[in-house]
Amino acid sequence: PSNETTVSIAHVFKGTFAHSTQDAALEILENRVLGVDNNGKIAFLESGKDVVSLSEKWGFKASDVRQLEPHEFIMPGLVDTHIHASQYSYSGTALDLPLLQWLNTYTFPVESQYKDLSFAGNVYNKVVKRTLRNGTTTACYFATIHTDASLLLGEIADRLGQRALVGKVCMDCNNSVSHYKETTEESSEETRRFIQELLNKKYPHVRPIVTPRFVLSCSSALLRDLGDIAKNNDLHIQSHISENKEECEVVKQLFPEFKSYTDVYLKHNLLTNKTVMAHGCYLSDAELQVFRETGASIAHCPNSNISICSGLLNVRNVLNHKVKIGLGTDVAGGYSPSILDAIRRTMDTSKTLTIQNPRNQTLTFEEVFRLATLGGSQALSLDAETGNFVVGKDFDALLVNVFAPDGPMDICGLEPPKVLLEKFLNLGDDRNIKEVYVAGKRVVPFADSA
Ligand code: GUN
Ligand code: FE
């Protein structure tokens, strides 16, 4: 039976669309018409030459068509594959210590405050709103060890309309801020409760993700429990790996029986095709091969890697190993809550590696555009639902106005769409993001109630 009798068209846009595919880092589609159905899915994407017959076929009125302005285009929503919602309160500060000291000095004391639900609710509202305004339609969040506050983050993402994976952080080892940890049993049990309660809410676009903080925060017993929980419930998994040299050294000392940092996660059943690991600056080629074989992905967090002097990830080498990779802000190790910033820092890192060794082939802006959109969706195993403009996928999109009246760019000539996109990626900000859609629903500008 045809869907056309039950599905109605909720939005029709006409103009220029820019997205990525498996084959093309950037595909620009000019003079097209895209229809979104009442379930938020892309119903059609066709030439704009014959809107009349499209309107007859799909039953929309010519007056329903949203004609984009000359300097506007529509692109897929940005995907933040790694962000600590709980660290948003101190983003832009505390960037003067390397990872392990940074965690002990700044991060753990702040995260321990999320026991207080009103404190948590205030920050979580702000970070979800800020990232949505910045065009993040999908976010993969770390919360804190507190189950109820983590559930609150899920509720807020749902209410504001962001697609999100939400992780209650697990840690049963912490020698510096000793009150900010759980027992092994608490961590496993609370993870089960978190998953069950979040799934029971039946939020359409918010899901739980199993979140061992990293090897140095978790006992082997806890890692094993979490691997089992993820496997038995077919859940996503996130953690950190090979971010900083000192961290890698300590992992080696504590787990001498394992071949590598990657091997620790692998042997605890934590590397699956639904796993995303942040950083990976110091992964060997052999470890990247394990990522490839298991289908695990990397969240590249260049602002954080530079801000707390962790390292430079060679994204070209990751791509050559055919490992899935997306971009992450890693707030607050990264100071910016914008994936546009992550795009720029990715280019900077790539160019720095080229300066160091001209044989490191610099990433193109088109490739980085793909990392920020389709690559992120693939890294989070959400690409069957989102990531680009394919009929049947959810419409997660940004309506960009490159020359917004109050924006940061000026018209100096006739710019083709590819140049407009490049300008937006390098110079744009939230003033250029006129509207944001998640699963066909306009989530920015916010509803008055938000
Ligand atoms: N490794 C373990 N925890 C963290 C964290 O909160 N931020 C970063 N950047 N790395 C980590
Ligand atoms: Fe992180």
Tab-separated table of C-alpha atoms and ligand atoms in Angstrom:
chain	number	residue	atom	x	y	z
A	1	PRO	CA	0.000	0.000	0.000
A	2	SER	CA	1.181	3.485	-0.816
A	3	ASN	CA	2.115	5.794	2.023
A	4	GLU	CA	0.890	8.751	0.072
A	5	THR	CA	-2.627	8.429	1.372
A	6	THR	CA	-1.631	8.541	5.067
A	7	VAL	CA	1.390	10.846	4.935
A	8	SER	CA	0.922	14.572	4.559
A	9	ILE	CA	3.508	17.193	3.763
A	10	ALA	CA	4.409	19.525	6.624
A	11	HIS	CA	7.155	21.652	5.016
A	12	VAL	CA	8.361	22.357	1.492
A	13	PHE	CA	11.624	24.236	0.886
A	14	LYS	CA	12.853	25.444	-2.503
A	15	GLY	CA	16.397	26.582	-3.182
A	16	THR	CA	19.962	25.347	-2.625
A	17	PHE	CA	20.862	22.317	-0.508
A	18	ALA	CA	24.381	21.278	0.513
A	19	HIS	CA	25.151	17.868	2.024
A	20	SER	CA	27.565	14.934	1.933
A	21	THR	CA	27.254	11.383	0.716
A	22	GLN	CA	29.480	8.331	0.995
A	23	ASP	CA	30.916	9.170	-2.429
A	24	ALA	CA	31.029	12.956	-2.309
A	25	ALA	CA	32.332	15.015	0.611
A	26	LEU	CA	30.208	17.872	-0.716
A	27	GLU	CA	27.239	17.727	-3.031
A	28	ILE	CA	25.479	20.978	-3.871
A	29	LEU	CA	21.960	20.704	-5.158
A	30	GLU	CA	20.647	23.906	-6.737
A	31	ASN	CA	17.059	24.767	-7.552
A	32	ARG	CA	15.625	21.774	-5.712
A	33	VAL	CA	12.426	21.232	-3.785
A	34	LEU	CA	12.529	19.240	-0.567
A	35	GLY	CA	9.382	18.042	1.173
A	36	VAL	CA	9.170	16.982	4.814
A	37	ASP	CA	6.256	14.811	5.900
A	38	ASN	CA	4.252	15.037	9.116
A	39	ASN	CA	6.490	12.346	10.654
A	40	GLY	CA	9.538	14.594	10.174
A	41	LYS	CA	10.946	12.504	7.344
A	42	ILE	CA	12.209	13.683	3.988
A	43	ALA	CA	9.412	12.760	1.589
A	44	PHE	CA	10.988	13.976	-1.633
A	45	LEU	CA	13.952	15.896	-2.983
A	46	GLU	CA	13.365	16.830	-6.590
A	47	SER	CA	14.218	19.352	-9.275
A	48	GLY	CA	12.539	22.708	-8.786
A	49	LYS	CA	11.509	22.889	-12.417
A	50	ASP	CA	8.086	21.348	-12.039
A	51	VAL	CA	6.711	22.317	-8.657
A	52	VAL	CA	3.142	22.157	-9.970
A	53	SER	CA	3.191	18.426	-10.659
A	54	LEU	CA	5.012	17.806	-7.360
A	55	SER	CA	2.334	19.723	-5.517
A	56	GLU	CA	-0.378	17.667	-7.209
A	57	LYS	CA	1.405	14.412	-6.472
A	58	TRP	CA	2.039	15.246	-2.802
A	59	GLY	CA	-0.956	17.419	-2.080
A	60	PHE	CA	0.627	20.661	-0.964
A	61	LYS	CA	-0.265	24.177	-2.073
A	62	ALA	CA	2.070	26.406	-4.077
A	63	SER	CA	1.695	28.964	-1.276
A	64	ASP	CA	3.156	26.399	1.194
A	65	VAL	CA	6.504	26.452	-0.610
A	66	ARG	CA	9.230	28.235	1.335
A	67	GLN	CA	11.392	29.945	-1.282
A	68	LEU	CA	14.923	30.521	0.046
A	69	GLU	CA	16.612	33.886	-0.451
A	70	PRO	CA	19.675	34.151	-2.751
A	71	HIS	CA	22.207	33.938	0.110
A	72	GLU	CA	20.406	31.181	1.964
A	73	PHE	CA	20.937	27.451	1.776
A	74	ILE	CA	19.934	24.374	3.727
A	75	MET	CA	22.509	21.932	5.102
A	76	PRO	CA	22.316	18.944	7.462
A	77	GLY	CA	22.370	19.712	11.185
A	78	LEU	CA	25.744	19.626	12.938
A	79	VAL	CA	26.615	16.595	15.054
A	80	ASP	CA	28.566	16.962	18.301
A	81	THR	CA	29.884	13.458	18.973
A	82	HIS	CA	31.389	14.351	22.365
A	83	ILE	CA	30.317	17.044	24.829
A	84	HIS	CA	30.243	17.176	28.636
A	85	ALA	CA	26.973	18.977	29.409
A	86	SER	CA	28.036	19.176	33.053
A	87	GLN	CA	31.215	21.089	32.229
A	88	TYR	CA	29.423	23.884	30.355
A	89	SER	CA	29.358	26.072	33.491
A	90	TYR	CA	33.122	26.631	33.373
A	91	SER	CA	33.683	26.545	29.606
A	92	GLY	CA	36.133	29.221	28.534
A	93	THR	CA	38.145	28.933	31.741
A	94	ALA	CA	40.529	26.491	33.427
A	95	LEU	CA	42.653	25.677	30.392
A	96	ASP	CA	46.040	25.899	32.114
A	97	LEU	CA	46.562	22.315	33.273
A	98	PRO	CA	47.128	19.023	31.458
A	99	LEU	CA	44.400	16.375	31.510
A	100	LEU	CA	44.940	14.452	34.736
A	101	GLN	CA	45.534	17.583	36.842
A	102	TRP	CA	42.741	19.393	35.002
A	103	LEU	CA	40.294	16.636	35.973
A	104	ASN	CA	41.324	16.692	39.633
A	105	THR	CA	41.533	20.462	39.984
A	106	TYR	CA	38.564	21.726	37.978
A	107	THR	CA	36.357	18.972	36.629
A	108	PHE	CA	35.617	16.628	39.521
A	109	PRO	CA	34.802	19.399	42.026
A	110	VAL	CA	32.321	20.961	39.557
A	111	GLU	CA	30.740	17.668	38.489
A	112	SER	CA	30.139	16.694	42.112
A	113	GLN	CA	27.705	19.631	42.381
A	114	TYR	CA	25.209	17.967	40.025
A	115	LYS	CA	23.794	16.087	42.998
A	116	ASP	CA	21.751	19.297	43.289
A	117	LEU	CA	18.972	18.993	40.702
A	118	SER	CA	18.218	22.692	40.513
A	119	PHE	CA	21.864	23.462	39.772
A	120	ALA	CA	21.861	20.700	37.160
A	121	GLY	CA	18.610	21.826	35.545
A	122	ASN	CA	19.851	25.384	35.187
A	123	VAL	CA	23.105	24.426	33.413
A	124	TYR	CA	21.541	21.660	31.332
A	125	ASN	CA	18.859	24.031	29.979
A	126	LYS	CA	21.554	26.478	28.993
A	127	VAL	CA	23.862	23.995	27.274
A	128	VAL	CA	21.060	22.395	25.255
A	129	LYS	CA	19.780	25.813	24.156
A	130	ARG	CA	23.258	27.105	23.333
A	131	THR	CA	24.207	24.063	21.257
A	132	LEU	CA	20.865	24.115	19.427
A	133	ARG	CA	21.362	27.787	18.550
A	134	ASN	CA	24.827	26.843	17.292
A	135	GLY	CA	23.225	24.299	14.965
A	136	THR	CA	23.910	21.088	16.892
A	137	THR	CA	20.939	18.918	15.995
A	138	THR	CA	22.505	15.769	17.488
A	139	ALA	CA	24.592	15.810	20.675
A	140	CYS	CA	26.294	12.916	22.429
A	141	TYR	CA	26.433	13.996	26.077
A	142	PHE	CA	28.342	13.048	29.199
A	143	ALA	CA	26.381	14.115	32.276
A	144	THR	CA	27.780	13.186	35.738
A	145	ILE	CA	27.579	10.156	38.035
A	146	HIS	CA	24.164	11.355	39.299
A	147	THR	CA	21.322	9.319	37.793
A	148	ASP	CA	18.499	11.766	38.471
A	149	ALA	CA	20.380	14.745	37.075
A	150	SER	CA	21.324	12.678	34.013
A	151	LEU	CA	17.638	11.818	33.514
A	152	LEU	CA	16.895	15.536	33.782
A	153	LEU	CA	19.345	16.218	30.930
A	154	GLY	CA	17.411	13.710	28.813
A	155	GLU	CA	14.126	15.410	29.683
A	156	ILE	CA	15.513	18.838	28.748
A	157	ALA	CA	16.928	17.637	25.412
A	158	ASP	CA	13.538	16.098	24.631
A	159	ARG	CA	11.616	19.221	25.638
A	160	LEU	CA	13.838	21.522	23.569
A	161	GLY	CA	13.816	19.068	20.664
A	162	GLN	CA	17.468	18.056	20.335
A	163	ARG	CA	18.429	14.572	19.183
A	164	ALA	CA	20.655	13.262	21.949
A	165	LEU	CA	22.520	10.354	23.397
A	166	VAL	CA	22.776	10.895	27.151
A	167	GLY	CA	25.291	9.152	29.391
A	168	LYS	CA	25.248	8.817	33.148
A	169	VAL	CA	28.977	8.830	33.896
A	170	CYS	CA	30.423	5.747	35.610
A	171	MET	CA	33.465	5.911	37.868
A	172	ASP	CA	34.442	3.772	40.836
A	173	CYS	CA	38.043	5.027	41.056
A	174	ASN	CA	38.918	8.566	42.099
A	175	ASN	CA	41.804	9.194	44.457
A	176	SER	CA	41.779	12.975	44.336
A	177	VAL	CA	38.173	14.054	44.890
A	178	SER	CA	37.175	11.013	46.901
A	179	HIS	CA	33.490	11.934	47.347
A	180	TYR	CA	33.007	12.083	43.576
A	181	LYS	CA	32.808	8.381	42.833
A	182	GLU	CA	30.551	5.349	43.258
A	183	THR	CA	31.088	1.804	44.405
A	184	THR	CA	31.263	-0.729	41.591
A	185	GLU	CA	27.808	-2.076	42.500
A	186	GLU	CA	26.258	1.390	42.685
A	187	SER	CA	27.682	2.341	39.328
A	188	SER	CA	26.307	-0.779	37.589
A	189	GLU	CA	22.939	-0.638	39.345
A	190	GLU	CA	22.457	3.060	38.757
A	191	THR	CA	23.410	2.584	35.105
A	192	ARG	CA	20.677	-0.045	34.818
A	193	ARG	CA	18.186	2.282	36.518
A	194	PHE	CA	19.222	5.186	34.292
A	195	ILE	CA	18.752	3.141	31.125
A	196	GLN	CA	15.428	1.692	32.232
A	197	GLU	CA	13.970	5.020	33.347
A	198	LEU	CA	15.152	6.893	30.268
A	199	LEU	CA	13.807	4.218	27.916
A	200	ASN	CA	10.492	4.192	29.826
A	201	LYS	CA	9.996	7.880	28.975
A	202	LYS	CA	9.775	6.876	25.306
A	203	TYR	CA	11.353	10.109	24.123
A	204	PRO	CA	11.456	9.813	20.326
A	205	HIS	CA	14.973	11.212	19.837
A	206	VAL	CA	16.753	10.861	23.193
A	207	ARG	CA	18.522	7.625	24.060
A	208	PRO	CA	20.819	6.343	26.802
A	209	ILE	CA	24.499	5.634	26.181
A	210	VAL	CA	26.657	3.485	28.488
A	211	THR	CA	29.446	5.736	29.778
A	212	PRO	CA	32.523	4.424	31.565
A	213	ARG	CA	34.412	7.719	32.057
A	214	PHE	CA	37.761	6.206	30.982
A	215	VAL	CA	40.030	3.370	32.002
A	216	LEU	CA	41.633	5.368	34.826
A	217	SER	CA	38.246	6.006	36.498
A	218	CYS	CA	36.951	2.438	36.307
A	219	SER	CA	37.885	-0.887	37.868
A	220	SER	CA	38.139	-3.906	35.615
A	221	ALA	CA	34.984	-5.284	37.293
A	222	LEU	CA	33.033	-2.121	36.435
A	223	LEU	CA	34.272	-2.078	32.837
A	224	ARG	CA	33.136	-5.692	32.491
A	225	ASP	CA	29.672	-4.975	33.980
A	226	LEU	CA	29.202	-2.028	31.638
A	227	GLY	CA	30.263	-4.070	28.627
A	228	ASP	CA	27.649	-6.680	29.593
A	229	ILE	CA	24.922	-4.086	30.149
A	230	ALA	CA	25.569	-2.544	26.726
A	231	LYS	CA	25.616	-5.928	25.024
A	232	ASN	CA	22.454	-7.247	26.693
A	233	ASN	CA	20.482	-4.121	25.800
A	234	ASP	CA	22.107	-3.370	22.428
A	235	LEU	CA	23.139	0.092	23.617
A	236	HIS	CA	25.561	2.763	22.545
A	237	ILE	CA	28.846	3.135	24.480
A	238	GLN	CA	31.112	6.179	24.915
A	239	SER	CA	34.383	6.828	26.684
A	240	HIS	CA	37.800	8.469	26.283
A	241	ILE	CA	40.956	6.887	24.853
A	242	SER	CA	44.612	7.865	24.292
A	243	GLU	CA	44.054	11.557	24.843
A	244	ASN	CA	47.259	12.546	26.606
A	245	LYS	CA	50.727	10.985	26.926
A	246	GLU	CA	50.773	10.822	30.719
A	247	GLU	CA	47.340	9.146	30.714
A	248	CYS	CA	48.590	6.540	28.203
A	249	GLU	CA	51.628	5.837	30.415
A	250	VAL	CA	49.505	5.310	33.532
A	251	VAL	CA	47.132	2.993	31.637
A	252	LYS	CA	50.133	0.958	30.486
A	253	GLN	CA	51.400	0.657	34.079
A	254	LEU	CA	48.010	-0.300	35.528
A	255	PHE	CA	47.076	-2.800	32.800
A	256	PRO	CA	50.400	-4.449	31.835
A	257	GLU	CA	48.708	-7.660	30.698
A	258	PHE	CA	46.891	-5.853	27.853
A	259	LYS	CA	48.439	-5.198	24.449
A	260	SER	CA	47.329	-1.559	24.321
A	261	TYR	CA	44.847	1.033	25.635
A	262	THR	CA	42.474	-0.165	22.914
A	263	ASP	CA	42.946	-3.756	24.048
A	264	VAL	CA	41.700	-2.865	27.558
A	265	TYR	CA	38.357	-1.702	26.152
A	266	LEU	CA	38.240	-4.539	23.622
A	267	LYS	CA	38.725	-7.234	26.272
A	268	HIS	CA	35.956	-5.706	28.390
A	269	ASN	CA	33.501	-5.877	25.456
A	270	LEU	CA	33.378	-2.120	25.156
A	271	LEU	CA	34.354	-1.788	21.485
A	272	THR	CA	31.337	-2.354	19.262
A	273	ASN	CA	29.849	-0.719	16.187
A	274	LYS	CA	27.869	1.487	18.602
A	275	THR	CA	30.958	2.699	20.492
A	276	VAL	CA	32.360	6.217	20.197
A	277	MET	CA	35.716	6.969	21.819
A	278	ALA	CA	36.897	10.560	22.289
A	279	HIS	CA	40.343	11.828	21.246
A	280	GLY	CA	42.530	8.868	20.213
A	281	CYS	CA	45.532	11.157	19.605
A	282	TYR	CA	48.063	8.418	20.380
A	283	LEU	CA	46.389	5.339	18.874
A	284	SER	CA	48.794	3.150	16.893
A	285	ASP	CA	47.941	1.891	13.415
A	286	ALA	CA	47.369	-1.559	14.954
A	287	GLU	CA	44.841	-0.037	17.380
A	288	LEU	CA	43.102	1.816	14.521
A	289	GLN	CA	42.823	-1.559	12.818
A	290	VAL	CA	40.929	-2.847	15.889
A	291	PHE	CA	38.590	0.152	15.634
A	292	ARG	CA	38.028	-0.708	11.990
A	293	GLU	CA	37.321	-4.371	12.745
A	294	THR	CA	34.919	-3.700	15.618
A	295	GLY	CA	33.180	-0.736	13.942
A	296	ALA	CA	34.020	1.550	16.860
A	297	SER	CA	34.439	5.236	16.016
A	298	ILE	CA	36.447	8.273	17.084
A	299	ALA	CA	35.198	11.655	18.284
A	300	HIS	CA	37.816	14.164	17.137
A	301	CYS	CA	37.949	17.023	19.662
A	302	PRO	CA	40.585	19.420	18.323
A	303	ASN	CA	39.789	22.425	20.516
A	304	SER	CA	40.257	20.314	23.629
A	305	ASN	CA	43.321	18.544	22.237
A	306	ILE	CA	45.011	21.918	21.768
A	307	SER	CA	43.537	23.807	24.756
A	308	ILE	CA	44.753	21.357	27.382
A	309	CYS	CA	47.854	20.469	25.343
A	310	SER	CA	46.874	16.835	24.830
A	311	GLY	CA	48.046	16.232	21.269
A	312	LEU	CA	47.236	16.447	17.564
A	313	LEU	CA	45.074	13.722	16.057
A	314	ASN	CA	46.048	12.811	12.500
A	315	VAL	CA	42.558	12.607	10.998
A	316	ARG	CA	43.942	11.759	7.548
A	317	ASN	CA	45.508	8.619	9.000
A	318	VAL	CA	42.221	7.693	10.726
A	319	LEU	CA	40.358	8.122	7.424
A	320	ASN	CA	42.997	6.053	5.608
A	321	HIS	CA	42.290	3.248	8.105
A	322	LYS	CA	38.569	3.543	7.259
A	323	VAL	CA	37.650	4.158	10.878
A	324	LYS	CA	34.415	6.108	11.431
A	325	ILE	CA	35.079	9.618	12.742
A	326	GLY	CA	33.058	12.697	13.687
A	327	LEU	CA	33.731	15.986	15.452
A	328	GLY	CA	33.273	16.837	19.121
A	329	THR	CA	33.519	20.044	21.112
A	330	ASP	CA	34.543	18.240	24.330
A	331	VAL	CA	33.260	21.166	26.385
A	332	ALA	CA	34.930	22.184	28.710
A	333	GLY	CA	38.360	20.750	27.796
A	334	GLY	CA	37.384	22.430	24.535
A	335	TYR	CA	36.270	25.973	25.294
A	336	SER	CA	33.735	26.355	22.478
A	337	PRO	CA	30.237	24.839	22.409
A	338	SER	CA	30.069	25.175	18.613
A	339	ILE	CA	30.797	22.572	15.970
A	340	LEU	CA	31.674	25.456	13.630
A	341	ASP	CA	34.624	25.998	15.970
A	342	ALA	CA	35.437	22.270	15.864
A	343	ILE	CA	35.483	22.507	12.045
A	344	ARG	CA	38.020	25.366	12.191
A	345	ARG	CA	40.197	23.661	14.822
A	346	THR	CA	40.119	20.494	12.705
A	347	MET	CA	41.461	22.478	9.753
A	348	ASP	CA	44.099	24.147	11.968
A	349	THR	CA	45.247	20.797	13.345
A	350	SER	CA	45.407	19.279	9.882
A	351	LYS	CA	47.427	22.235	8.570
A	352	THR	CA	49.764	22.085	11.572
A	353	LEU	CA	50.455	18.433	10.762
A	354	THR	CA	51.115	19.420	7.145
A	355	ILE	CA	53.554	22.122	8.300
A	356	GLN	CA	55.343	19.523	10.430
A	357	ASN	CA	55.464	17.066	7.540
A	358	PRO	CA	54.306	18.067	4.037
A	359	ARG	CA	53.504	14.423	3.338
A	360	ASN	CA	50.523	14.781	5.718
A	361	GLN	CA	47.856	15.596	3.171
A	362	THR	CA	45.735	18.482	4.485
A	363	LEU	CA	42.011	17.863	4.891
A	364	THR	CA	39.788	19.848	2.535
A	365	PHE	CA	36.947	21.993	3.853
A	366	GLU	CA	34.557	19.671	2.060
A	367	GLU	CA	35.941	16.676	3.982
A	368	VAL	CA	35.625	18.527	7.287
A	369	PHE	CA	32.050	19.537	6.397
A	370	ARG	CA	31.311	15.834	6.006
A	371	LEU	CA	32.967	15.016	9.350
A	372	ALA	CA	30.703	17.599	11.034
A	373	THR	CA	27.504	16.185	9.527
A	374	LEU	CA	27.288	12.714	7.952
A	375	GLY	CA	30.573	11.587	9.577
A	376	GLY	CA	29.220	12.426	13.019
A	377	SER	CA	25.982	10.559	12.365
A	378	GLN	CA	27.971	7.544	11.187
A	379	ALA	CA	30.275	7.750	14.216
A	380	LEU	CA	27.177	7.590	16.440
A	381	SER	CA	25.562	4.842	14.321
A	382	LEU	CA	22.616	7.145	13.673
A	383	ASP	CA	23.155	7.471	9.931
A	384	ALA	CA	20.185	5.306	9.041
A	385	GLU	CA	18.065	8.122	10.508
A	386	THR	CA	20.017	11.299	9.934
A	387	GLY	CA	23.189	12.908	8.507
A	388	ASN	CA	22.208	13.945	4.981
A	389	PHE	CA	19.261	14.585	2.696
A	390	VAL	CA	18.131	11.145	1.639
A	391	VAL	CA	14.435	10.373	1.176
A	392	GLY	CA	13.191	8.470	4.219
A	393	LYS	CA	15.699	9.953	6.675
A	394	ASP	CA	14.633	12.453	9.319
A	395	PHE	CA	14.938	16.107	8.317
A	396	ASP	CA	17.661	17.430	10.666
A	397	ALA	CA	18.770	20.666	9.065
A	398	LEU	CA	19.994	24.236	9.309
A	399	LEU	CA	18.638	27.095	7.264
A	400	VAL	CA	21.724	29.254	6.798
A	401	ASN	CA	21.699	32.890	5.752
A	402	VAL	CA	25.307	33.713	4.899
A	403	PHE	CA	24.700	37.454	4.780
A	404	ALA	CA	22.360	37.833	7.732
A	405	PRO	CA	21.715	41.558	8.345
A	406	ASP	CA	23.278	41.474	11.831
A	407	GLY	CA	25.825	38.795	10.913
A	408	PRO	CA	29.614	38.746	10.655
A	409	MET	CA	29.969	38.678	6.828
A	410	ASP	CA	29.463	41.198	4.038
A	411	ILE	CA	28.395	40.801	0.429
A	412	CYS	CA	31.310	41.773	-1.808
A	413	GLY	CA	30.282	40.089	-5.052
A	414	LEU	CA	28.272	37.300	-6.571
A	415	GLU	CA	29.181	34.184	-4.643
A	416	PRO	CA	28.428	30.656	-5.898
A	417	PRO	CA	26.920	28.261	-3.297
A	418	LYS	CA	30.177	26.412	-2.636
A	419	VAL	CA	31.866	29.693	-1.719
A	420	LEU	CA	28.917	30.651	0.488
A	421	LEU	CA	29.289	27.366	2.368
A	422	GLU	CA	33.045	27.796	2.768
A	423	LYS	CA	32.544	31.339	4.084
A	424	PHE	CA	29.910	30.149	6.553
A	425	LEU	CA	32.135	27.323	7.835
A	426	ASN	CA	35.110	29.650	8.335
A	427	LEU	CA	33.443	32.907	9.371
A	428	GLY	CA	29.852	32.180	10.336
A	429	ASP	CA	28.201	31.952	13.729
A	430	ASP	CA	24.761	31.517	15.235
A	431	ARG	CA	23.582	34.796	13.667
A	432	ASN	CA	23.778	33.024	10.309
A	433	ILE	CA	21.727	30.035	11.525
A	434	LYS	CA	18.238	31.333	10.918
A	435	GLU	CA	16.328	28.149	11.670
A	436	VAL	CA	17.172	24.704	13.029
A	437	TYR	CA	15.064	21.593	12.410
A	438	VAL	CA	15.229	18.222	14.171
A	439	ALA	CA	13.090	15.449	12.707
A	440	GLY	CA	11.090	18.017	10.793
A	441	LYS	CA	10.278	20.131	13.824
A	442	ARG	CA	11.582	23.685	13.983
A	443	VAL	CA	13.499	23.931	17.254
A	444	VAL	CA	15.272	27.304	16.637
A	445	PRO	CA	14.061	30.013	17.041
A	446	PHE	CA	12.760	28.599	20.312
A	447	ALA	CA	9.084	28.381	21.091
A	448	ASP	CA	8.012	31.087	23.562
A	449	SER	CA	7.638	28.448	26.273
A	450	ALA	CA	11.312	27.486	26.020
B	1	GUN	N1	39.088	11.865	30.314
B	1	GUN	C1	38.335	11.435	31.354
B	1	GUN	N2	37.411	12.347	31.693
B	1	GUN	C2	37.568	13.383	30.856
B	1	GUN	C3	36.891	14.635	30.709
B	1	GUN	O1	35.958	14.991	31.427
B	1	GUN	N3	37.348	15.435	29.706
B	1	GUN	C4	38.375	15.086	28.896
B	1	GUN	N4	38.761	15.925	27.938
B	1	GUN	N5	39.017	13.928	29.020
B	1	GUN	C5	38.626	13.083	29.993
B	2	FE	FE	35.702	14.438	27.058
